[in-house]
Every structure is written in structure tokens, then in C-alpha cells.
Coordinates of C-alpha atoms and ligand atoms in Angstrom, one line a residue:
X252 CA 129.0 79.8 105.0
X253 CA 125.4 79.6 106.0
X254 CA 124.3 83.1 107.6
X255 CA 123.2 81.9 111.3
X256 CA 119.8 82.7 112.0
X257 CA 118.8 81.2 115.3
X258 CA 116.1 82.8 116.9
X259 CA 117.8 83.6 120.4
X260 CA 121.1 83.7 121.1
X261 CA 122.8 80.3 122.6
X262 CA 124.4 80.3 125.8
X263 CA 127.4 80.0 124.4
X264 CA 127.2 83.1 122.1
X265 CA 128.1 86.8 123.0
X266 CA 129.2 85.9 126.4
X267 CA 127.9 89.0 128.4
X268 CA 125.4 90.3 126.3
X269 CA 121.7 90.4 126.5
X270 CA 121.3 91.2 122.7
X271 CA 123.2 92.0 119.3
X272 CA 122.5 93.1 115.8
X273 CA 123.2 90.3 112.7
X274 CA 122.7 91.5 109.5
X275 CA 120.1 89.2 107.6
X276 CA 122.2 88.9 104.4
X277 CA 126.0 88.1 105.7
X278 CA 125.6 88.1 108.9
X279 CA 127.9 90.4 110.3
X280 CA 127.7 90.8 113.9
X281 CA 127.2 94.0 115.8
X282 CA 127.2 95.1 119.6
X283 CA 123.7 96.4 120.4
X284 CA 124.6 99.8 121.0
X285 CA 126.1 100.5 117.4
X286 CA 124.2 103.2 115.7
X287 CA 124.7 101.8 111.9
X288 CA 121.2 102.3 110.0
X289 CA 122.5 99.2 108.0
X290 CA 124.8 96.1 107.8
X291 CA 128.5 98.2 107.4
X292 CA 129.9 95.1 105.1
X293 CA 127.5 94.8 103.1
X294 CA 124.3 97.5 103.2
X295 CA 122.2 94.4 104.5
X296 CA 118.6 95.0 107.1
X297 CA 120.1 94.3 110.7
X298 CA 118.1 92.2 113.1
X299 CA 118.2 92.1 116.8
X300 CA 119.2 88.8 118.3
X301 CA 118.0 88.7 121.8
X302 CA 119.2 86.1 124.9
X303 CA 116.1 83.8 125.8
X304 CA 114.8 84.5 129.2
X305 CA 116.7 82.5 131.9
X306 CA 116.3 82.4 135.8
X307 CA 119.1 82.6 138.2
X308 CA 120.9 79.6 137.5
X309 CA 120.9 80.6 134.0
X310 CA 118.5 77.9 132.7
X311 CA 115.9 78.9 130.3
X312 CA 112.5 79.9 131.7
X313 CA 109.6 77.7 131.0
X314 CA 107.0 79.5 129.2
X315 CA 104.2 79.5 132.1
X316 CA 106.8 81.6 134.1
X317 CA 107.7 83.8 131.1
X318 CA 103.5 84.5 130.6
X319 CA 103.5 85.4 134.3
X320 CA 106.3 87.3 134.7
X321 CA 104.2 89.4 131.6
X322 CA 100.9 90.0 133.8
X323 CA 103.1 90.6 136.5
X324 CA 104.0 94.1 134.3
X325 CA 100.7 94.3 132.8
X326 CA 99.8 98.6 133.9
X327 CA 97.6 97.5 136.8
X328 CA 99.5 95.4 138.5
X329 CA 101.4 96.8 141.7
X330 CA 104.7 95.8 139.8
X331 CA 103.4 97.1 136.1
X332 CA 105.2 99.3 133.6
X333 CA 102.6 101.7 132.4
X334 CA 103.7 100.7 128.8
X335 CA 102.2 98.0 126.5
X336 CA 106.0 97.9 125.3
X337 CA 108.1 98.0 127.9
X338 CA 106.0 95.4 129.8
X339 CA 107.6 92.8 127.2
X340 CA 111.0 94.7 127.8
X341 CA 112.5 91.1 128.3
X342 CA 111.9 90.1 124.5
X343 CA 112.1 94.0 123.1
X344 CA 115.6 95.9 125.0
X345 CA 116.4 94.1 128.1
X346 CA 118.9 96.3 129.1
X347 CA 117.7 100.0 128.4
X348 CA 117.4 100.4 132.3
X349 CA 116.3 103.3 132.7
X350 CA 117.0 105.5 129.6
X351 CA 113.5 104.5 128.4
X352 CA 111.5 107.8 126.3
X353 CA 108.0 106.7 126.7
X354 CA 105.1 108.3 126.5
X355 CA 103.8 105.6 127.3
X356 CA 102.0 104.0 124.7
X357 CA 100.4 100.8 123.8
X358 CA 97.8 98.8 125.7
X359 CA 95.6 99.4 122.9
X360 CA 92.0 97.6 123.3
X361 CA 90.9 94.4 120.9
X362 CA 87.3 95.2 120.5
X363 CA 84.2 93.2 119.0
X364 CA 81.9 95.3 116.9
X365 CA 78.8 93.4 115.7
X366 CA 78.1 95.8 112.9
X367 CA 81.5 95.4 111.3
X368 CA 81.3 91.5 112.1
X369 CA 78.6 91.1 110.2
X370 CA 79.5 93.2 107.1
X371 CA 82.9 90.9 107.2
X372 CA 80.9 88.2 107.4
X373 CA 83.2 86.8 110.2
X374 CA 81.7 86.5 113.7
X375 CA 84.8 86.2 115.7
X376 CA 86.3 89.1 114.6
X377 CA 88.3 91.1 116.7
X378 CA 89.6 94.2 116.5
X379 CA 93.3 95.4 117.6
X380 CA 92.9 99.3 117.6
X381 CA 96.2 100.5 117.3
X382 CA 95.0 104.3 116.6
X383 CA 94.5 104.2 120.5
X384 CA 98.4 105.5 121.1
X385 CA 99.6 108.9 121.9
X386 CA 100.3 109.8 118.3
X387 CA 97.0 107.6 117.0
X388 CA 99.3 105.1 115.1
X389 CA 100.8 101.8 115.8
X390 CA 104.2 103.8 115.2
X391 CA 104.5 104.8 118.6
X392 CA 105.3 101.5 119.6
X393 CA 108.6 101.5 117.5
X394 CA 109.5 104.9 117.6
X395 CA 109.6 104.6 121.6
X396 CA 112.4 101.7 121.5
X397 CA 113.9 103.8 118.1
X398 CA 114.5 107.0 120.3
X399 CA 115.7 105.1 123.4
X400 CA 118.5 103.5 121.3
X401 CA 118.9 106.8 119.9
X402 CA 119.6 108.3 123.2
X403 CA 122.2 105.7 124.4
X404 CA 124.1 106.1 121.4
X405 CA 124.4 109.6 122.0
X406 CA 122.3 111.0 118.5
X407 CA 122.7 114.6 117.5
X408 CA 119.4 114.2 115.3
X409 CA 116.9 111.9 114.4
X410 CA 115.3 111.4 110.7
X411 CA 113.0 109.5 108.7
X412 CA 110.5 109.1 105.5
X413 CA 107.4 108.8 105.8
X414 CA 103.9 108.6 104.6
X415 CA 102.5 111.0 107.4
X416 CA 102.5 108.2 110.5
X417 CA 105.9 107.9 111.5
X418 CA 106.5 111.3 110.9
X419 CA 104.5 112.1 113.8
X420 CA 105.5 109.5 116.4
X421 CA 109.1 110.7 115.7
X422 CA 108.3 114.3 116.2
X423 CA 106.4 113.3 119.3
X424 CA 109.2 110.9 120.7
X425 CA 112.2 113.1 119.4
X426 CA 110.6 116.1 121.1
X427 CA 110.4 114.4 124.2
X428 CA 113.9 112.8 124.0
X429 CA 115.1 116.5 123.1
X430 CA 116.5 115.5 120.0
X431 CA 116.3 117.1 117.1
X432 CA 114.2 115.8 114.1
X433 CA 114.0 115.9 110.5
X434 CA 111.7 114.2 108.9
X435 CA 111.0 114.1 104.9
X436 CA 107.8 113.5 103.6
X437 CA 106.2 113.5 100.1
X438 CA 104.7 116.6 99.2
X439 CA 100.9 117.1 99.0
X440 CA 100.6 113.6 100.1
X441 CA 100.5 113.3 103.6
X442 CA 97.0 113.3 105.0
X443 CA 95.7 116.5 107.3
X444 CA 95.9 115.1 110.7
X445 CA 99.5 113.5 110.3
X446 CA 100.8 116.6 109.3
X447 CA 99.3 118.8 111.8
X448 CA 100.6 116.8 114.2
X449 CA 104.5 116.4 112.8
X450 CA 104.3 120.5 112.7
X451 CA 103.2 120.9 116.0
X452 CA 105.6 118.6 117.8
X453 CA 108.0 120.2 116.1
X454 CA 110.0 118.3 113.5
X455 CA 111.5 120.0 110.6
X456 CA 109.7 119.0 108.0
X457 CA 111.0 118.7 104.5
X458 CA 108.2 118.4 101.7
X459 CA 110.2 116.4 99.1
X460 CA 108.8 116.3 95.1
X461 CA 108.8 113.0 94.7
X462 CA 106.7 109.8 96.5
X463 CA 107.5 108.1 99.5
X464 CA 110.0 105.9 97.7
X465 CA 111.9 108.7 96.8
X466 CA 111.8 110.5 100.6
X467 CA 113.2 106.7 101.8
X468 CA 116.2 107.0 99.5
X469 CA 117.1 110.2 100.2
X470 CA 116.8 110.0 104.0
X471 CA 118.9 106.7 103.7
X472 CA 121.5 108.7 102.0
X473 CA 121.6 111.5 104.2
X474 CA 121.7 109.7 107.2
X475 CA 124.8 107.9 106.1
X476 CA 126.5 110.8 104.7
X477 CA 125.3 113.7 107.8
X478 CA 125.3 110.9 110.4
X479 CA 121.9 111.4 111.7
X480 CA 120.4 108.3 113.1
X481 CA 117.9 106.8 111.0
X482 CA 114.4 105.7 112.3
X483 CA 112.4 104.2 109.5
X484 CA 111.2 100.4 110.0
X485 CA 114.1 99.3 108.6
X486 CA 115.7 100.6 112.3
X487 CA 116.1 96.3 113.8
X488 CA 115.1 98.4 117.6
X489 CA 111.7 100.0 115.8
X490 CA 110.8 96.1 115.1
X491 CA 111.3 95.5 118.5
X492 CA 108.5 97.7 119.6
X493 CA 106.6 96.7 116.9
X494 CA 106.6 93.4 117.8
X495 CA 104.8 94.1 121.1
X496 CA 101.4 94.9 119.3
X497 CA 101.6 90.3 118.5
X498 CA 102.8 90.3 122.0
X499 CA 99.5 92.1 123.5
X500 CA 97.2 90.4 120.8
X501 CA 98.3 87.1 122.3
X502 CA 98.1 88.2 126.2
X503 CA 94.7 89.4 125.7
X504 CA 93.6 86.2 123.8
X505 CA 94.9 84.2 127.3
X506 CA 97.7 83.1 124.6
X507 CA 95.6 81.4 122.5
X508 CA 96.8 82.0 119.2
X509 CA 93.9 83.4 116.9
X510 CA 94.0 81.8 113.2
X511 CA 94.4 84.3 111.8
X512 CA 96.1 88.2 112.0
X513 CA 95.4 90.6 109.4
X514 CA 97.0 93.9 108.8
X515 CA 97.5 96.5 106.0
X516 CA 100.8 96.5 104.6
X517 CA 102.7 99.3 102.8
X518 CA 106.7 98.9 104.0
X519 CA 106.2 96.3 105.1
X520 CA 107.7 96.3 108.9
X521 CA 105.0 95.4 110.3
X522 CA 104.2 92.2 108.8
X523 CA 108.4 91.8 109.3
X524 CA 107.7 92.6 113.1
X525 CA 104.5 90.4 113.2
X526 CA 106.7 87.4 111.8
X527 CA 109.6 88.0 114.3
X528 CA 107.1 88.2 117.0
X529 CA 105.4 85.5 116.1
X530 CA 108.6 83.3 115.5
X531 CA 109.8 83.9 119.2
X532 CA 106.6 83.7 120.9
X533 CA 106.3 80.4 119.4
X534 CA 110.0 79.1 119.9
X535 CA 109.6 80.7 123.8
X536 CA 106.8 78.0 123.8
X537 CA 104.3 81.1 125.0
X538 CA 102.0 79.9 122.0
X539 CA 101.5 76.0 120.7
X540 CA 100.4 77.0 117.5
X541 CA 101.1 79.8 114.6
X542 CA 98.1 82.1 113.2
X543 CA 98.4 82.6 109.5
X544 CA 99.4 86.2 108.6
X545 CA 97.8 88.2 106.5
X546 CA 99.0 91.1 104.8
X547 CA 96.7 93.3 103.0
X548 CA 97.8 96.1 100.4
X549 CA 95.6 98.5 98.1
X550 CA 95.9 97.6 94.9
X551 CA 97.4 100.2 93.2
X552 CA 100.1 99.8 96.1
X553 CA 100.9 96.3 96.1
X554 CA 103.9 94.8 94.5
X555 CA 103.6 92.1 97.5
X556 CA 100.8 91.2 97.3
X557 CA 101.9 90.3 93.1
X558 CA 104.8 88.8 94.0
X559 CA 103.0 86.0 96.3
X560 CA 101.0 85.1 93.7
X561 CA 103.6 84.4 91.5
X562 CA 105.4 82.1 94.2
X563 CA 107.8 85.3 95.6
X564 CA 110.0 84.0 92.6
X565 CA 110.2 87.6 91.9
X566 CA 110.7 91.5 93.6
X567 CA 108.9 94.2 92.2
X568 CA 108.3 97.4 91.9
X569 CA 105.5 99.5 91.1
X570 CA 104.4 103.1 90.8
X571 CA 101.9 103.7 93.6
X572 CA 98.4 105.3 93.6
X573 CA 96.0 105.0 96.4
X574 CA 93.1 106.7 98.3
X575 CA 95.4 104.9 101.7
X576 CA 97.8 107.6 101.4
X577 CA 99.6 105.5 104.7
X578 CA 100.5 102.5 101.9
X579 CA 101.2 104.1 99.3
X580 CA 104.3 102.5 98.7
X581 CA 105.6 100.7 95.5
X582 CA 109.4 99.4 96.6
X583 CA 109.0 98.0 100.2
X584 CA 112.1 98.2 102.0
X585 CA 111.8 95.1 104.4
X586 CA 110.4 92.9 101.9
X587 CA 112.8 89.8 102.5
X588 CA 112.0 90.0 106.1
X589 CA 108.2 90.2 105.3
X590 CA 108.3 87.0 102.8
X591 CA 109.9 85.0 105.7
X592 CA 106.8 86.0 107.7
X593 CA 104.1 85.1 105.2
X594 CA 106.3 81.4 104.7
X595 CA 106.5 81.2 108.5
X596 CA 102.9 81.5 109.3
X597 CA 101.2 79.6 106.1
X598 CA 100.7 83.6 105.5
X599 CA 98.4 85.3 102.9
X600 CA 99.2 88.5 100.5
X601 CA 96.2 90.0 99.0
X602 CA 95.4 93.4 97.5
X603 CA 92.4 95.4 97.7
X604 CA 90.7 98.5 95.9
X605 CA 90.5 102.0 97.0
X606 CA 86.4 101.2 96.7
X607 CA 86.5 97.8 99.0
X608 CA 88.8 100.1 101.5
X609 CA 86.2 103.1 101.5
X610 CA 83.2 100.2 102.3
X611 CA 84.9 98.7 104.9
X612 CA 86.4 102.1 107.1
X613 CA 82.4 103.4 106.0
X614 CA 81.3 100.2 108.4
X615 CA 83.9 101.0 111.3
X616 CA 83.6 104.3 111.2
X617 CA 79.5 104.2 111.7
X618 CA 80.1 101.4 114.1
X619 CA 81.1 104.5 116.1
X620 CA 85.0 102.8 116.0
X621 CA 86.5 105.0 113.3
X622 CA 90.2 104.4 112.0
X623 CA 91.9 105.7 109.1
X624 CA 91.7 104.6 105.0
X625 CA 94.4 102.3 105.2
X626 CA 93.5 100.8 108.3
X627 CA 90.7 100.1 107.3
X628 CA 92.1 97.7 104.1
X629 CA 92.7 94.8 107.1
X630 CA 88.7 94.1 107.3
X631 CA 88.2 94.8 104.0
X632 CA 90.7 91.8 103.2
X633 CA 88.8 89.7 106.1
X634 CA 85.9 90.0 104.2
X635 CA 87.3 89.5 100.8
X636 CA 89.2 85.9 102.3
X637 CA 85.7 85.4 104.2
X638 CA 84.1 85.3 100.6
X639 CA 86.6 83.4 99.0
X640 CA 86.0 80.5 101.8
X641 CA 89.6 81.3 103.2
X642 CA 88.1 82.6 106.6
X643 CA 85.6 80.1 107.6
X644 CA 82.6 80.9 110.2
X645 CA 84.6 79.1 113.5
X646 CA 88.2 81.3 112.7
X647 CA 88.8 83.6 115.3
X648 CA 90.5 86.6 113.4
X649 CA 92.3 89.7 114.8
X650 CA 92.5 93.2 112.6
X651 CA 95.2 95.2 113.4
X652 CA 93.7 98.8 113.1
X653 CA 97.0 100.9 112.7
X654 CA 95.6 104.1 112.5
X655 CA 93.1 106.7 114.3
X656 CA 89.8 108.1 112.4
X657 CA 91.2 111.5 112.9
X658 CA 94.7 111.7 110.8
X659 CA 92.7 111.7 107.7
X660 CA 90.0 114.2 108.1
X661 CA 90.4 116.0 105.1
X662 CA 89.4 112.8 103.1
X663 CA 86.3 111.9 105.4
X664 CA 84.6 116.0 105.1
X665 CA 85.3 115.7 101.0
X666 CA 83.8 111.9 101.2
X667 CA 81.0 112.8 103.3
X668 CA 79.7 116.0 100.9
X669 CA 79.9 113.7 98.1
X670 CA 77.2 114.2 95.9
X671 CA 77.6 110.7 94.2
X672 CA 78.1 109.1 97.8
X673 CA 75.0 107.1 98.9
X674 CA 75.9 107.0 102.8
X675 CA 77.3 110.5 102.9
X676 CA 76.3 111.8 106.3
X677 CA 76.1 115.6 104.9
X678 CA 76.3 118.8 107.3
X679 CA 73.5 120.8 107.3
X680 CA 73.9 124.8 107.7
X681 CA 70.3 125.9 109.6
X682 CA 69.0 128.6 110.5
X683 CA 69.4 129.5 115.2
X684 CA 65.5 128.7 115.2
X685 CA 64.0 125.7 117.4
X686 CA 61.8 125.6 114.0
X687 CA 65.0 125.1 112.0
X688 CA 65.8 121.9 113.9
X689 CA 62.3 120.8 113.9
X690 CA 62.0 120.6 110.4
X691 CA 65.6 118.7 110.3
X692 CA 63.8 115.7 112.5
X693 CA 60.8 115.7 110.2
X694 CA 63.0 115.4 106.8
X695 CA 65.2 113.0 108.9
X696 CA 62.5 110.4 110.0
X697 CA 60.5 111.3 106.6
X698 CA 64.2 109.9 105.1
X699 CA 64.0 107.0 108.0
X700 CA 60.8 105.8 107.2
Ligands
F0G140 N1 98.8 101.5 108.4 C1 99.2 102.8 108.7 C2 98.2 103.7 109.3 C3 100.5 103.2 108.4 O1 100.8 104.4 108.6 C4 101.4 102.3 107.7 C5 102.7 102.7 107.4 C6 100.9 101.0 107.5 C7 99.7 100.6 107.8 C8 101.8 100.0 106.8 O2 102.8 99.5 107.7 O3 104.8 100.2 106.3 O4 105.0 98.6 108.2 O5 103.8 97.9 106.1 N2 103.1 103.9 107.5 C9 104.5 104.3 107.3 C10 104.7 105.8 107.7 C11 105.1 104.0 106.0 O6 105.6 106.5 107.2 O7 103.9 106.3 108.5 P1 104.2 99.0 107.0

């Protein structure tokens, strides 16, 4: 029998509930509060299957009143949610009530930089910057709908993998929550900031020889067997929030769909939340049209971005190296989710180096923006697609910045005392004299000159 994958639920589906969980592979159904990481039957990536919006009389709500009903929450309205999540609570947990952990978080800006424009070449570039949350990652916007479900179903402890990001929203949110958390990261690999951060909030933090991959499989296993609940991407509620950052994008663009949406991949729940967002947003009639996704991985991190060139006849799995410690990722988990979005939206894969990452974060970063490495891989793909004639000069593009400048700061002081870096902005130790500065500005507008 064919698995059912309708976008909402019908009317005549789940009589009394707002939402379920269907696995994507069988499609087992499961009541929204069950606390199974994955499909019980059949070890498949459970979705959420929400009820369209209705009005009173229970007929569906016409998408004019669903956009209003959105600025209606919007923070400054008398009637807001201070969250850029919870303000789409209608499309992300309708009924959490109000066992909502927030922080809040979201409402992150879309911001037009000339300098970075022009280095894309791509004048209507936009960009999303998601390092604007409490934790400086897009993660927050997950982990706040992850550690709400984990309240309701009563958790004794929360746990994930991760590659620095999510390790800190979950010590953030489960701290909050006052819920344990365990998180397992791979040693020596996690960049300054991240870890800083998963210490101070508090997490135990296990440093596990192996990569990313490795932390994934083990946190999979203990979950199952120690019955902590799990909240990697692969967690259907941590979509949900994710798919809020679409949501926003859209609001702010007056729901005129851009043509395109470009965002670094590594797990690939993002681009899976991007594609659900985008799916609903479209079938909700809230946009006419679909931007084309594209995902962008570093190249010595993208097993994707291989397997869309070769048709997606094929799943692979590499060993992964990169200076975007966030992706470094060889086996994405949601990667049958993520090639539904890409065939969806007429979506793009595409890989870039570790040097074409460094250019483009060198150009936000001085454009006084900032974000971190793997961040920055989204306008280093807008340019690459710009020069290939893929992104023409009338696209209106949004780059999704997941990260903040500051959760990597190890890399930028070792990039920036670079001997063989030409736009190294070095420190320089001086003597406490006026004179000491004075001959600073003369070297400087010598330099200049
Ligand atoms: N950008 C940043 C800054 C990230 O931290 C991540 C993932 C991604 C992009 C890629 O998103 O995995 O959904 O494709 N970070 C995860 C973590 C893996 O553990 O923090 P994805």
C-alpha cells in the first residue's frame, strides 16, 4: 500500500487531533505526544502531519486570513508572541498551550549588504541572519519546539550529536526547561565559541573519538536503549521550528516568494525543514509560486551534493574534512527528506572549497555582518551559481546565515595572523605612547595610499 503523504491532515483523519507523527517509510501513525526518536515498526524518520487552519465552522481558512492572522502575532503587535516561532504556532505545535520553553528566539533580520552583493555578483541579495538567536545559531529555533515536546512527554534527559551548534541551543533550552542534558560531540572538533557556550549552560558534555557521524550513532543508540529523548534534526518537532526561519523569510518578503533560497547543508534538516515549509506554505496558498532551493556543502563534506549530480540514483557516504567544522558531515541522516526538497523546489546541490568559503565569510565579515565558516558557504554558492549563469542579475536571492561570527573565533585570530593571508587584519602590540599610535596611522595611510 502506498505510504500516505498528504500534506495536512483531511477532515476526516484523526478525528480530534490537531497533529500526528507518520513515519516517511511505512507510514505508521503516532499520536503527537509519543516520545519515539524514530518509526517503532520500522526505524523510519517521523514527520509531523498537522490539521490545516480552519475557522469556526470548520472550513479551511483562505490564505489572506491565515497571512493576517501571522502579523496579528508578529512581536509588536498588541496581540504578538515575542517569538519568531511561536508566532506560526498554528503550522509548528498548535496545541502546546502553554508549556512553551522559549527563550524567545527568532525574528532574525534579512539584511542587504552592498559590499557582499557586489562580490556575489547578485544585486538582490538578501541576507537571512540566523546567528541573530539567543544561542547565535538557527538551532534555537528547533530546539525550542524539541524541548517543549520534551517537557509534555515528561523527559528525564535530553541528548544529542553535534558539530558544536546544537549542542549549545540544547544546553541553553534544556537548562531552561530544567532538564538534564547530554550531549556528545566529536573531540577536538567543535569550534571555540560552541563549546564555551555548551559548558557554560551546562550540559554534560561527552568528547567522543570519532567524527560527527560516529557521535550520531551512538546518541541514537543510547537514546533507545537509556530512554533519553533524542533532539537531533532527525526529532519531526525540531523541523517544526525549523521551518519557521521559510516562514519569516516569506513574511518579510510581503509573501513574495524569492527565486531562490540558499543555505549550507551538513545533515541535512534544514534543507528537509526548508522543503516542508515550503510545501505547506505553498499548498496553504500563502505563496503562488516555489523558490528553488539551494543546498550548499563544502567539498570535502558533500556526499549530496555528488549524489545530485548523478541524478540521486545513489546514497553516499564520505569521510569528511573541512575548515566549516558545522558541516562536516559525510552520512546525512535526513537525506531522503532533503532530496524530496531539492525535487520539490526545481532545487540545486552544489559543493564548495574550504578557499571559496574563507573568500566569501572574509567579504561578510568586513562588510561589518560577520557569521561563521560554514555560514558563510551559502554566498559563496550564490556567487559560484551567479557565475555559472544559474542566478541571473533580476533573481531576488535569500542566504540563510545559520551561524554568528563569534562561535568560531579560534579560526578567525589564527586566519587573521596568517603570514601567507593577504587581507589579514593583524594585531599590533604598541608601546602606551600617543607617539606609538601616531606612527600606526602614518604606516596605515602610507599602506592606504
Ligand atoms: N550551518 C551551521 C552553522 C550549522 O551548525 C549546521 C549544522 C548547518 C549549517 C547545517 O545544517 O545539518 O541541518 O544541514 N549543525 C549541526 C550541529 C549538525 O550539530 O550543530 P543541517
Amino acid at each position: 500500500m502506498a505510504v500516505n503523504d498528504s500534506i495536512f491532515l483531511h477532515a476526516h483523519e484523526a478525528p480530534g487531533q490537531q497533529s500526528l507523527q507518520r513515519c516517511d517509510a511505512c507510514g505508521l501513525e503516532l499520536a503527537e505526544r509519543d516520545a519515539s526518536p524514530e518509526c517503532p515498526q520500522c526505524g523510519g524518520l517521523l514527520a509531523i502531519i498537522h490539521r490545516a487552519p480552519v475557522d469556526v465552522m470548520g472550513a479551511p481558512l483562505a490564505a489572506n486570513v491565515i497571512q493576517h492572522a501571522f502579523m496579528q502575532h508578529c512581536c509588536a503587535m498588541p496581540m504578538g508572541h515575542p517569538s519568531g516561532v511561536w508566532r506560526f504556532q498554528s503550522l509548528v505545535m498548535p496545541t502546546a498551550g502553554e508549556a512553551i520553553t522559549s527563550h524567545p528566539e527568532g525574528n532574525t533580520p534579512l539584511l542587504t549588504r552592498t559590499r557582499v552583493s557586489a562580490w556575489a555578483g547578485c544585486e538582490g541579495l538578501l541576507l537571512k541572519h540566523e546567528g541573530y538567536n539567543p544561542t547565535g545559531s538557527f538551532k534555537d529555533r528547533g530546539m525550542t519546539v524539541g524541548t517543549t515536546q520534551a517537557v509534555r512527554t515528561g523527559a528525564t534527559a535530553v541528548a544529542c550529536a553535534s558539530t558544536g551548534n546544537t549542542s549549545a541551543a540544547l544546553a541553553s533550552y534544556a537548562a531552561q526547561a530544567g532538564i538534564p542534558g547530554l550531549v556528545f560531540v566529536p573531540a577536538g572538533k567543535v569550534a571555540l565559541g560552541k563549546m564555551a557556550q555548551t559548558l557554560a549552560y551546562g550540559a554534560t558534555t561527552l568528547l567522543v573519538r570519532g567524527d560527527f557521524d560516529d557521535c550520531l550513532r551512538l546518541v541514537q543508540d543510547a537514546s533507545r536503549e537509556l530512554g533519553i529523548y533524542l533532539l537531533n534534526s532527525i526529532n519531526p518537532w525540531r523541523v517544526e521550528g525549523q521551518k519557521t526561519i521559510v516562514f519569516e523569510i516569506l513574511q518579510q518578503l510581503g509573501w513574495q516568494a524569492p527565486d531562490f533560497i540558499v543555505l549550507p547543508a551538513g545533515n541535512l534538516g534544514n534543507t528537509a525543514a526548508f522543503g516542508k515549509a515550503l510545501r505547506e506554505a505553498h499548498a496553504l496558498g500563502l505563496i503562488d509560486r516555489l523558490p528553488r532551493l539551494v543546498s550548499v556543502q563544502a567539498a570535502g563534506a558533500a556526499p549530496f551534493a555528488r549524489a545530485f549530480r548523478e541524478g540521486f540514483t545513489a546514497r553516499h557516504r564520505v569521510q569528511a574534512e573541512t575548515i566549516a567544522t558545522a558541516i562536516r558531515i559525510g552520512d546525512p541522516a535526513s537525506w531522503d527528506r532533503a532530496v524530496r526538497a531539492i525535487r520539490e523546489t526545481d532545487g540545486i546541490v552544489l559543493s564548495v572549497t574550504d578557499e571559496e568559503i574563507i573568500d566569501a565569510k572574509v567579504q561578510i565579515d568586513a562588510a561589518g555582518v560577520g557569521c561563521e565558516p560554514a555560514s558563510a558557504a551559502s554566498v559563496a554558492g550564490v556567487k559560484q551559481l551567479v557565475q555559472n549563469g544559474i542566478i541571473t542579475a533580476a533573481d531576488r536571492v535569500v542566504a540563510v546565515l545559520t551561524g554568528h561570527v563569534l562561535k568560531d573565533p579560534g579560526m578567525l585570530v589564527e586566519l587573521h595572523q596568517r603570514a601567507d593571508f593577504a587581507q589579514a587584519n593583524r594585531p599590533l602590540e604598541i608601546d602606551a605612547t600617543v607617539q606609538a599610535v601616531a606612527d600606526v596611522l602614518k604606516t596605515r595611510s602610507g599602506a592606504s595610499r
